[in-house]
Amino acid sequence: MSLVIRELNDGDVAAYRSLMLEAYATVPDAFTSTPEERAAEPDSWWIKRMRHPAGLGLAFGAFDGDALVGTVALEFANKPKTRHKGLVIGMVVQEAVRGQGAGRALMDAALIAARARPGLRSLILTATEGNEPAIRLYRSCGFVAFGTEPLAILTPTGFRSKVHMVLDLHPNAPVPGM
């Protein structure tokens, strides 16, 4: 597999939408949205999620040739009191290419972008409790668990808990105003 990681752009909307809808359907315990909810969203919603016009979000794709086989997105807050935090969302790698480094490569690209964003101090994400491959990946990137939310989502298999994780992007940086 020859993997290329890059930021997604407007031309990737059909592939991104298709990959995410596939993920919502095939791993429903991993996401808080359903395929039906997201299938109703117009292309403009997907484009905004891939590359927010106000700079409040971006997404990366893992490509094997022309095929989009994985993705991860970042969302950033616009409020002054929470601008220092970002969210990692929509992480997925197609089952056929899992275990081949796509997830790590996507996370590495997201972390490089996050560390380059002025004022961004931490990233937060959630992983479904029991999804050990995802939790292992996030831990290997430096994320630490800070709590588990019980009954976080209702899935076809029942309620599932979410493990909340955080990464301090600049642990030695001074705290502003102190």
mmCIF file of C-alpha atoms in Angstrom:
data_model
loop_
_atom_site.group_PDB
_atom_site.id
_atom_site.type_symbol
_atom_site.label_atom_id
_atom_site.label_comp_id
_atom_site.label_asym_id
_atom_site.label_seq_id
_atom_site.Cartn_x
_atom_site.Cartn_y
_atom_site.Cartn_z
ATOM 1 C CA MET A 1 0.000 0.000 0.000
ATOM 2 C CA SER A 2 1.324 3.420 -0.991
ATOM 3 C CA LEU A 3 -0.251 5.820 1.484
ATOM 4 C CA VAL A 4 -0.482 9.593 1.002
ATOM 5 C CA ILE A 5 -1.782 11.822 3.795
ATOM 6 C CA ARG A 6 -3.054 15.291 2.945
ATOM 7 C CA GLU A 7 -5.604 17.900 3.959
ATOM 8 C CA LEU A 8 -8.964 17.355 2.334
ATOM 9 C CA ASN A 9 -10.414 19.995 0.021
ATOM 10 C CA ASP A 10 -13.721 20.715 -1.696
ATOM 11 C CA GLY A 11 -12.897 18.224 -4.461
ATOM 12 C CA ASP A 12 -12.833 15.413 -1.898
ATOM 13 C CA VAL A 13 -16.395 15.936 -0.658
ATOM 14 C CA ALA A 14 -17.944 12.929 -2.407
ATOM 15 C CA ALA A 15 -15.224 10.526 -1.227
ATOM 16 C CA TYR A 16 -15.255 11.969 2.318
ATOM 17 C CA ARG A 17 -19.037 11.770 2.587
ATOM 18 C CA SER A 18 -19.018 8.191 1.283
ATOM 19 C CA LEU A 19 -16.273 7.057 3.670
ATOM 20 C CA MET A 20 -17.957 8.640 6.690
ATOM 21 C CA LEU A 21 -21.394 7.233 5.822
ATOM 22 C CA GLU A 22 -19.780 3.802 5.463
ATOM 23 C CA ALA A 23 -18.164 4.248 8.891
ATOM 24 C CA TYR A 24 -21.401 5.345 10.568
ATOM 25 C CA ALA A 25 -23.050 2.196 9.190
ATOM 26 C CA THR A 26 -20.294 -0.359 9.790
ATOM 27 C CA VAL A 27 -18.982 0.803 13.199
ATOM 28 C CA PRO A 28 -22.033 2.476 14.758
ATOM 29 C CA ASP A 29 -20.654 2.126 18.299
ATOM 30 C CA ALA A 30 -17.768 4.454 17.425
ATOM 31 C CA PHE A 31 -19.853 7.491 16.459
ATOM 32 C CA THR A 32 -22.553 9.644 18.009
ATOM 33 C CA SER A 33 -24.243 10.213 14.640
ATOM 34 C CA THR A 34 -26.252 7.752 12.587
ATOM 35 C CA PRO A 35 -25.882 7.162 8.843
ATOM 36 C CA GLU A 36 -29.441 8.440 8.346
ATOM 37 C CA GLU A 37 -28.693 11.732 10.127
ATOM 38 C CA ARG A 38 -25.536 12.390 8.140
ATOM 39 C CA ALA A 39 -26.918 11.178 4.799
ATOM 40 C CA ALA A 40 -29.424 14.041 5.014
ATOM 41 C CA GLU A 41 -26.641 16.648 5.250
ATOM 42 C CA PRO A 42 -25.933 18.649 2.074
ATOM 43 C CA ASP A 43 -22.470 18.796 0.522
ATOM 44 C CA SER A 44 -22.013 22.233 2.107
ATOM 45 C CA TRP A 45 -22.124 20.627 5.573
ATOM 46 C CA TRP A 46 -19.446 18.102 4.614
ATOM 47 C CA ILE A 47 -17.267 20.788 3.033
ATOM 48 C CA LYS A 48 -17.542 22.903 6.188
ATOM 49 C CA ARG A 49 -16.443 19.923 8.266
ATOM 50 C CA MET A 50 -13.506 19.235 5.942
ATOM 51 C CA ARG A 51 -12.319 22.825 5.771
ATOM 52 C CA HIS A 52 -14.298 25.346 7.812
ATOM 53 C CA PRO A 53 -14.370 28.739 6.051
ATOM 54 C CA ALA A 54 -13.583 30.589 9.308
ATOM 55 C CA GLY A 55 -10.677 28.255 10.076
ATOM 56 C CA LEU A 56 -12.559 26.393 12.810
ATOM 57 C CA GLY A 57 -11.981 22.955 11.363
ATOM 58 C CA LEU A 58 -10.027 20.861 8.909
ATOM 59 C CA ALA A 59 -9.777 17.217 7.938
ATOM 60 C CA PHE A 60 -7.027 14.977 6.696
ATOM 61 C CA GLY A 61 -7.350 12.021 4.384
ATOM 62 C CA ALA A 62 -5.317 8.865 3.905
ATOM 63 C CA PHE A 63 -5.229 7.942 0.230
ATOM 64 C CA ASP A 64 -4.180 4.665 -1.317
ATOM 65 C CA GLY A 65 -3.830 5.790 -4.913
ATOM 66 C CA ASP A 66 -7.020 7.706 -5.629
ATOM 67 C CA ALA A 67 -9.033 5.922 -2.940
ATOM 68 C CA LEU A 68 -9.758 7.685 0.351
ATOM 69 C CA VAL A 69 -9.219 4.930 2.946
ATOM 70 C CA GLY A 70 -9.114 6.923 6.177
ATOM 71 C CA THR A 71 -9.759 10.317 7.683
ATOM 72 C CA VAL A 72 -9.575 12.381 10.844
ATOM 73 C CA ALA A 73 -10.878 15.890 11.503
ATOM 74 C CA LEU A 74 -10.093 18.672 13.945
ATOM 75 C CA GLU A 75 -12.564 21.222 15.265
ATOM 76 C CA PHE A 76 -11.518 24.423 17.007
ATOM 77 C CA ALA A 77 -13.440 26.643 19.397
ATOM 78 C CA ASN A 78 -14.060 30.298 18.601
ATOM 79 C CA LYS A 79 -14.905 31.452 22.134
ATOM 80 C CA PRO A 80 -12.122 33.315 23.954
ATOM 81 C CA LYS A 81 -12.283 31.067 27.028
ATOM 82 C CA THR A 82 -12.061 27.822 25.038
ATOM 83 C CA ARG A 83 -9.881 28.734 22.043
ATOM 84 C CA HIS A 84 -7.019 26.831 23.614
ATOM 85 C CA LYS A 85 -8.843 23.506 23.083
ATOM 86 C CA GLY A 86 -9.479 21.513 19.948
ATOM 87 C CA LEU A 87 -11.440 18.341 19.268
ATOM 88 C CA VAL A 88 -10.380 15.278 17.322
ATOM 89 C CA ILE A 89 -13.454 13.886 15.552
ATOM 90 C CA GLY A 90 -14.445 11.510 12.785
ATOM 91 C CA MET A 91 -11.406 9.237 12.977
ATOM 92 C CA VAL A 92 -11.853 6.221 10.734
ATOM 93 C CA VAL A 93 -9.742 3.837 8.703
ATOM 94 C CA GLN A 94 -11.381 1.317 6.397
ATOM 95 C CA GLU A 95 -11.238 -2.188 7.793
ATOM 96 C CA ALA A 96 -9.273 -3.539 4.813
ATOM 97 C CA VAL A 97 -6.310 -1.239 5.568
ATOM 98 C CA ARG A 98 -6.362 -1.221 9.384
ATOM 99 C CA GLY A 99 -3.109 -2.170 11.053
ATOM 100 C CA GLN A 100 -0.990 -0.782 8.215
ATOM 101 C CA GLY A 101 -0.147 2.625 9.717
ATOM 102 C CA ALA A 102 -2.908 4.772 8.230
ATOM 103 C CA GLY A 103 -4.380 5.678 11.623
ATOM 104 C CA ARG A 104 -1.024 6.724 13.034
ATOM 105 C CA ALA A 105 -0.171 8.710 9.897
ATOM 106 C CA LEU A 106 -3.509 10.536 10.100
ATOM 107 C CA MET A 107 -2.994 11.328 13.788
ATOM 108 C CA ASP A 108 0.565 12.522 13.114
ATOM 109 C CA ALA A 109 -0.715 14.937 10.443
ATOM 110 C CA ALA A 110 -3.457 16.190 12.766
ATOM 111 C CA LEU A 111 -0.985 16.709 15.612
ATOM 112 C CA ILE A 112 1.431 18.641 13.395
ATOM 113 C CA ALA A 113 -1.407 20.939 12.317
ATOM 114 C CA ALA A 114 -2.659 21.320 15.896
ATOM 115 C CA ARG A 115 0.781 22.197 17.275
ATOM 116 C CA ALA A 116 1.195 24.814 14.545
ATOM 117 C CA ARG A 117 -2.086 26.548 15.409
ATOM 118 C CA PRO A 118 -1.407 29.683 17.483
ATOM 119 C CA GLY A 119 -2.919 29.546 20.942
ATOM 120 C CA LEU A 120 -4.000 25.897 20.752
ATOM 121 C CA ARG A 121 -2.869 24.112 23.904
ATOM 122 C CA SER A 122 -4.790 20.838 24.043
ATOM 123 C CA LEU A 123 -6.729 18.316 22.014
ATOM 124 C CA ILE A 124 -9.636 16.306 23.376
ATOM 125 C CA LEU A 125 -11.242 13.188 21.942
ATOM 126 C CA THR A 126 -13.495 10.342 22.943
ATOM 127 C CA ALA A 127 -13.205 6.654 22.197
ATOM 128 C CA THR A 128 -15.853 4.047 22.803
ATOM 129 C CA GLU A 129 -14.975 2.005 25.861
ATOM 130 C CA GLY A 130 -13.672 -1.383 24.731
ATOM 131 C CA ASN A 131 -12.249 -0.088 21.432
ATOM 132 C CA GLU A 132 -8.740 -1.040 22.473
ATOM 133 C CA PRO A 133 -7.054 -0.511 19.073
ATOM 134 C CA ALA A 134 -8.241 3.120 19.016
ATOM 135 C CA ILE A 135 -7.364 3.732 22.664
ATOM 136 C CA ARG A 136 -3.897 2.216 22.106
ATOM 137 C CA LEU A 137 -3.347 4.475 19.091
ATOM 138 C CA TYR A 138 -4.358 7.584 21.018
ATOM 139 C CA ARG A 139 -2.171 6.637 23.996
ATOM 140 C CA SER A 140 0.775 6.098 21.646
ATOM 141 C CA CYS A 141 0.257 9.679 20.443
ATOM 142 C CA GLY A 142 0.425 10.944 24.037
ATOM 143 C CA PHE A 143 -3.272 11.207 24.911
ATOM 144 C CA VAL A 144 -4.249 10.302 28.466
ATOM 145 C CA ALA A 145 -7.665 9.267 29.733
ATOM 146 C CA PHE A 146 -9.274 11.655 32.198
ATOM 147 C CA GLY A 147 -12.647 10.010 32.669
ATOM 148 C CA THR A 148 -15.267 7.664 31.340
ATOM 149 C CA GLU A 149 -18.776 8.841 30.604
ATOM 150 C CA PRO A 150 -21.277 6.065 31.294
ATOM 151 C CA LEU A 151 -24.328 5.668 29.050
ATOM 152 C CA ALA A 152 -22.720 8.097 26.584
ATOM 153 C CA ILE A 153 -24.429 6.798 23.449
ATOM 154 C CA LEU A 154 -27.306 4.463 22.658
ATOM 155 C CA THR A 155 -26.254 2.067 19.915
ATOM 156 C CA PRO A 156 -27.910 -0.924 18.258
ATOM 157 C CA THR A 157 -26.165 -3.096 20.891
ATOM 158 C CA GLY A 158 -27.237 -0.963 23.869
ATOM 159 C CA PHE A 159 -25.664 1.860 25.839
ATOM 160 C CA ARG A 160 -21.930 2.396 25.435
ATOM 161 C CA SER A 161 -19.555 4.435 27.548
ATOM 162 C CA LYS A 162 -17.047 6.908 26.131
ATOM 163 C CA VAL A 163 -13.472 7.291 27.353
ATOM 164 C CA HIS A 164 -12.476 10.973 27.362
ATOM 165 C CA MET A 165 -8.833 11.652 26.517
ATOM 166 C CA VAL A 166 -6.666 14.768 26.365
ATOM 167 C CA LEU A 167 -3.265 15.687 24.960
ATOM 168 C CA ASP A 168 -1.330 18.742 26.147
ATOM 169 C CA LEU A 169 0.255 19.936 22.897
ATOM 170 C CA HIS A 170 2.755 22.206 24.642
ATOM 171 C CA PRO A 171 3.286 20.831 28.167
ATOM 172 C CA ASN A 172 6.207 23.151 28.964
ATOM 173 C CA ALA A 173 4.556 26.333 27.702
ATOM 174 C CA PRO A 174 3.759 29.011 30.268
ATOM 175 C CA VAL A 175 0.126 29.624 31.148
ATOM 176 C CA PRO A 176 -0.958 33.002 29.720
ATOM 177 C CA GLY A 177 -1.488 35.667 32.363
ATOM 178 C CA MET A 178 0.482 33.811 35.052
#
